[in-house]
């Protein structure tokens, strides 16, 4: 009987370990434009994003957006877009990766109030769909193609 990695590897899937925070969020290490950060894997977030403080850290080129961001109980927040970034999650990579930039302080405040580690951003459904993600909750792996 084959296990999940044996089934997925011939199809080009990369196996990436994630951790579960004290708040039950799935956390993964990733690199944006070659700079490492900690990110929440969030299947309910439509777009991947970083906080405003990540603009300089990840060498982003922000552009104004007419779209307002919403999430985690906040709505109508000012947001910018940063097109054309690279993203590495484990050995998986994409070269054309737009990011939403908005105020993530409310997310990190909630995390630190629960003594959980703050994050630099969120990996959302845009990337998970693009990479045909398969999440193995039991073994704490995500598979990206």
PDB file of C-alpha atoms in Angstrom:
ATOM      1  CA  UNK A   1       0.000   0.000   0.000  1.00  0.00           C
ATOM      2  CA  UNK A   2       1.413   3.382  -1.016  1.00  0.00           C
ATOM      3  CA  UNK A   3       1.446   6.305   1.370  1.00  0.00           C
ATOM      4  CA  UNK A   4       0.497   9.851   0.422  1.00  0.00           C
ATOM      5  CA  UNK A   5       4.046  11.117  -0.354  1.00  0.00           C
ATOM      6  CA  UNK A   6       4.685   8.123  -2.637  1.00  0.00           C
ATOM      7  CA  UNK A   7       1.457   8.815  -4.517  1.00  0.00           C
ATOM      8  CA  UNK A   8       2.048  12.567  -4.904  1.00  0.00           C
ATOM      9  CA  UNK A   9       5.788  12.725  -5.658  1.00  0.00           C
ATOM     10  CA  UNK A  10       5.516  11.365  -9.236  1.00  0.00           C
ATOM     11  CA  UNK A  11       3.011  14.168  -9.907  1.00  0.00           C
ATOM     12  CA  UNK A  12       5.549  16.838  -8.960  1.00  0.00           C
ATOM     13  CA  UNK A  13       4.271  17.597  -5.468  1.00  0.00           C
ATOM     14  CA  UNK A  14       6.661  19.051  -2.894  1.00  0.00           C
ATOM     15  CA  UNK A  15       6.242  18.003   0.753  1.00  0.00           C
ATOM     16  CA  UNK A  16       6.447  20.879   3.271  1.00  0.00           C
ATOM     17  CA  UNK A  17       6.221  20.593   7.054  1.00  0.00           C
ATOM     18  CA  UNK A  18       3.947  22.981   8.953  1.00  0.00           C
ATOM     19  CA  UNK A  19       3.500  23.594  12.653  1.00  0.00           C
ATOM     20  CA  UNK A  20       0.349  24.254  14.628  1.00  0.00           C
ATOM     21  CA  UNK A  21       0.398  27.341  16.835  1.00  0.00           C
ATOM     22  CA  UNK A  22      -1.080  27.647  20.320  1.00  0.00           C
ATOM     23  CA  UNK A  23      -4.065  29.292  18.611  1.00  0.00           C
ATOM     24  CA  UNK A  24      -4.543  26.286  16.285  1.00  0.00           C
ATOM     25  CA  UNK A  25      -3.281  28.197  13.212  1.00  0.00           C
ATOM     26  CA  UNK A  26      -1.200  26.315  10.650  1.00  0.00           C
ATOM     27  CA  UNK A  27       2.224  27.973  10.398  1.00  0.00           C
ATOM     28  CA  UNK A  28       4.708  27.588   7.567  1.00  0.00           C
ATOM     29  CA  UNK A  29       8.085  29.150   6.875  1.00  0.00           C
ATOM     30  CA  UNK A  30       8.352  30.797   3.479  1.00  0.00           C
ATOM     31  CA  UNK A  31      10.577  33.227   1.590  1.00  0.00           C
ATOM     32  CA  UNK A  32       9.313  36.247  -0.293  1.00  0.00           C
ATOM     33  CA  UNK A  33      11.902  37.759  -2.623  1.00  0.00           C
ATOM     34  CA  UNK A  34      14.545  35.669  -0.838  1.00  0.00           C
ATOM     35  CA  UNK A  35      13.657  36.865   2.694  1.00  0.00           C
ATOM     36  CA  UNK A  36      12.368  34.340   5.229  1.00  0.00           C
ATOM     37  CA  UNK A  37       9.234  34.827   7.286  1.00  0.00           C
ATOM     38  CA  UNK A  38       6.576  32.955   9.215  1.00  0.00           C
ATOM     39  CA  UNK A  39       3.119  32.726   7.644  1.00  0.00           C
ATOM     40  CA  UNK A  40      -0.320  31.408   8.522  1.00  0.00           C
ATOM     41  CA  UNK A  41      -1.748  28.914   6.025  1.00  0.00           C
ATOM     42  CA  UNK A  42      -5.306  30.139   5.662  1.00  0.00           C
ATOM     43  CA  UNK A  43      -7.667  28.362   3.267  1.00  0.00           C
ATOM     44  CA  UNK A  44     -10.303  31.003   4.077  1.00  0.00           C
ATOM     45  CA  UNK A  45      -8.156  33.964   3.030  1.00  0.00           C
ATOM     46  CA  UNK A  46      -8.800  34.742  -0.621  1.00  0.00           C
ATOM     47  CA  UNK A  47      -5.414  36.428  -1.142  1.00  0.00           C
ATOM     48  CA  UNK A  48      -1.974  36.039   0.319  1.00  0.00           C
ATOM     49  CA  UNK A  49      -0.815  39.092   2.210  1.00  0.00           C
ATOM     50  CA  UNK A  50       1.789  40.711   4.414  1.00  0.00           C
ATOM     51  CA  UNK A  51       1.568  43.554   6.890  1.00  0.00           C
ATOM     52  CA  UNK A  52       2.715  47.069   6.037  1.00  0.00           C
ATOM     53  CA  UNK A  53       5.858  46.465   8.097  1.00  0.00           C
ATOM     54  CA  UNK A  54       6.804  43.745   5.592  1.00  0.00           C
ATOM     55  CA  UNK A  55       7.049  46.198   2.692  1.00  0.00           C
ATOM     56  CA  UNK A  56      10.691  47.036   3.341  1.00  0.00           C
ATOM     57  CA  UNK A  57      11.614  43.648   4.824  1.00  0.00           C
ATOM     58  CA  UNK A  58      10.520  41.742   1.700  1.00  0.00           C
ATOM     59  CA  UNK A  59      11.617  44.485  -0.768  1.00  0.00           C
ATOM     60  CA  UNK A  60       8.072  44.927  -2.070  1.00  0.00           C
ATOM     61  CA  UNK A  61       7.033  47.502  -4.649  1.00  0.00           C
ATOM     62  CA  UNK A  62       3.613  48.616  -3.333  1.00  0.00           C
ATOM     63  CA  UNK A  63       0.989  50.156  -5.571  1.00  0.00           C
ATOM     64  CA  UNK A  64      -2.226  51.768  -4.429  1.00  0.00           C
ATOM     65  CA  UNK A  65      -5.375  49.736  -4.831  1.00  0.00           C
ATOM     66  CA  UNK A  66      -9.004  50.805  -4.880  1.00  0.00           C
ATOM     67  CA  UNK A  67      -9.896  47.509  -3.203  1.00  0.00           C
ATOM     68  CA  UNK A  68     -10.364  47.510   0.557  1.00  0.00           C
ATOM     69  CA  UNK A  69      -9.218  44.555   2.632  1.00  0.00           C
ATOM     70  CA  UNK A  70     -11.332  42.599   5.081  1.00  0.00           C
ATOM     71  CA  UNK A  71     -10.590  39.774   7.429  1.00  0.00           C
ATOM     72  CA  UNK A  72     -10.326  38.583  11.019  1.00  0.00           C
ATOM     73  CA  UNK A  73     -13.199  40.815  12.105  1.00  0.00           C
ATOM     74  CA  UNK A  74     -11.987  43.956  10.336  1.00  0.00           C
ATOM     75  CA  UNK A  75     -13.474  45.424   7.167  1.00  0.00           C
ATOM     76  CA  UNK A  76     -12.825  48.343   4.836  1.00  0.00           C
ATOM     77  CA  UNK A  77      -9.101  48.504   5.588  1.00  0.00           C
ATOM     78  CA  UNK A  78      -6.702  50.404   3.340  1.00  0.00           C
ATOM     79  CA  UNK A  79      -4.701  47.973   1.221  1.00  0.00           C
ATOM     80  CA  UNK A  80      -1.988  48.076  -1.394  1.00  0.00           C
ATOM     81  CA  UNK A  81      -0.875  45.512  -3.946  1.00  0.00           C
ATOM     82  CA  UNK A  82       2.693  44.421  -4.673  1.00  0.00           C
ATOM     83  CA  UNK A  83       2.912  42.558  -7.993  1.00  0.00           C
ATOM     84  CA  UNK A  84       5.782  40.441  -9.340  1.00  0.00           C
ATOM     85  CA  UNK A  85       7.285  38.740  -6.287  1.00  0.00           C
ATOM     86  CA  UNK A  86       8.914  35.360  -5.853  1.00  0.00           C
ATOM     87  CA  UNK A  87       7.646  32.947  -3.246  1.00  0.00           C
ATOM     88  CA  UNK A  88       9.393  29.846  -1.901  1.00  0.00           C
ATOM     89  CA  UNK A  89       7.615  27.472   0.442  1.00  0.00           C
ATOM     90  CA  UNK A  90      10.027  24.643   1.086  1.00  0.00           C
ATOM     91  CA  UNK A  91      11.188  23.458  -2.354  1.00  0.00           C
ATOM     92  CA  UNK A  92       8.058  24.822  -4.075  1.00  0.00           C
ATOM     93  CA  UNK A  93       8.443  28.112  -5.923  1.00  0.00           C
ATOM     94  CA  UNK A  94       6.441  30.597  -7.956  1.00  0.00           C
ATOM     95  CA  UNK A  95       7.963  33.554  -9.775  1.00  0.00           C
ATOM     96  CA  UNK A  96       4.912  35.700 -10.432  1.00  0.00           C
ATOM     97  CA  UNK A  97       3.270  36.282  -7.108  1.00  0.00           C
ATOM     98  CA  UNK A  98       1.133  39.328  -6.303  1.00  0.00           C
ATOM     99  CA  UNK A  99       0.733  40.186  -2.622  1.00  0.00           C
ATOM    100  CA  UNK A 100      -1.832  42.260  -0.785  1.00  0.00           C
ATOM    101  CA  UNK A 101      -0.314  44.599   1.802  1.00  0.00           C
ATOM    102  CA  UNK A 102      -2.481  45.761   4.687  1.00  0.00           C
ATOM    103  CA  UNK A 103      -2.516  46.263   8.443  1.00  0.00           C
ATOM    104  CA  UNK A 104      -1.996  42.869  10.098  1.00  0.00           C
ATOM    105  CA  UNK A 105      -1.468  44.321  13.567  1.00  0.00           C
ATOM    106  CA  UNK A 106      -4.864  43.055  14.757  1.00  0.00           C
ATOM    107  CA  UNK A 107      -3.880  39.510  13.747  1.00  0.00           C
ATOM    108  CA  UNK A 108      -0.530  39.670  15.533  1.00  0.00           C
ATOM    109  CA  UNK A 109      -2.075  41.329  18.566  1.00  0.00           C
ATOM    110  CA  UNK A 110      -4.511  38.433  18.898  1.00  0.00           C
ATOM    111  CA  UNK A 111      -1.673  35.927  18.470  1.00  0.00           C
ATOM    112  CA  UNK A 112       0.573  37.538  21.087  1.00  0.00           C
ATOM    113  CA  UNK A 113      -2.334  37.843  23.544  1.00  0.00           C
ATOM    114  CA  UNK A 114      -2.529  34.055  23.364  1.00  0.00           C
ATOM    115  CA  UNK A 115       1.257  33.775  23.720  1.00  0.00           C
ATOM    116  CA  UNK A 116       1.600  32.624  20.122  1.00  0.00           C
ATOM    117  CA  UNK A 117       4.352  33.725  17.757  1.00  0.00           C
ATOM    118  CA  UNK A 118       3.561  36.740  15.514  1.00  0.00           C
ATOM    119  CA  UNK A 119       3.594  36.237  11.742  1.00  0.00           C
ATOM    120  CA  UNK A 120       4.755  38.274   8.775  1.00  0.00           C
ATOM    121  CA  UNK A 121       1.767  37.354   6.645  1.00  0.00           C
ATOM    122  CA  UNK A 122      -0.785  34.890   5.384  1.00  0.00           C
ATOM    123  CA  UNK A 123      -0.576  32.323   2.591  1.00  0.00           C
ATOM    124  CA  UNK A 124      -4.091  32.309   1.194  1.00  0.00           C
ATOM    125  CA  UNK A 125      -6.274  30.398  -1.229  1.00  0.00           C
ATOM    126  CA  UNK A 126      -4.727  32.149  -4.238  1.00  0.00           C
ATOM    127  CA  UNK A 127      -1.467  30.239  -3.705  1.00  0.00           C
ATOM    128  CA  UNK A 128      -3.107  27.092  -2.352  1.00  0.00           C
ATOM    129  CA  UNK A 129      -5.285  26.834  -5.471  1.00  0.00           C
ATOM    130  CA  UNK A 130      -2.415  27.659  -7.837  1.00  0.00           C
ATOM    131  CA  UNK A 131      -0.271  24.948  -6.236  1.00  0.00           C
ATOM    132  CA  UNK A 132      -3.088  22.354  -6.054  1.00  0.00           C
ATOM    133  CA  UNK A 133      -2.461  22.151  -2.307  1.00  0.00           C
ATOM    134  CA  UNK A 134      -3.207  19.027  -0.350  1.00  0.00           C
ATOM    135  CA  UNK A 135      -3.112  19.422   3.420  1.00  0.00           C
ATOM    136  CA  UNK A 136      -2.300  16.393   5.565  1.00  0.00           C
ATOM    137  CA  UNK A 137      -3.522  17.654   8.940  1.00  0.00           C
ATOM    138  CA  UNK A 138      -2.701  14.436  10.789  1.00  0.00           C
ATOM    139  CA  UNK A 139       1.005  14.409   9.846  1.00  0.00           C
ATOM    140  CA  UNK A 140       1.432  18.214   9.614  1.00  0.00           C
ATOM    141  CA  UNK A 141       2.454  18.386   5.956  1.00  0.00           C
ATOM    142  CA  UNK A 142       1.235  20.412   3.034  1.00  0.00           C
ATOM    143  CA  UNK A 143       1.875  19.190  -0.492  1.00  0.00           C
ATOM    144  CA  UNK A 144       2.259  21.762  -3.285  1.00  0.00           C
ATOM    145  CA  UNK A 145       2.504  20.994  -6.991  1.00  0.00           C
TER     146      UNK A 145
END
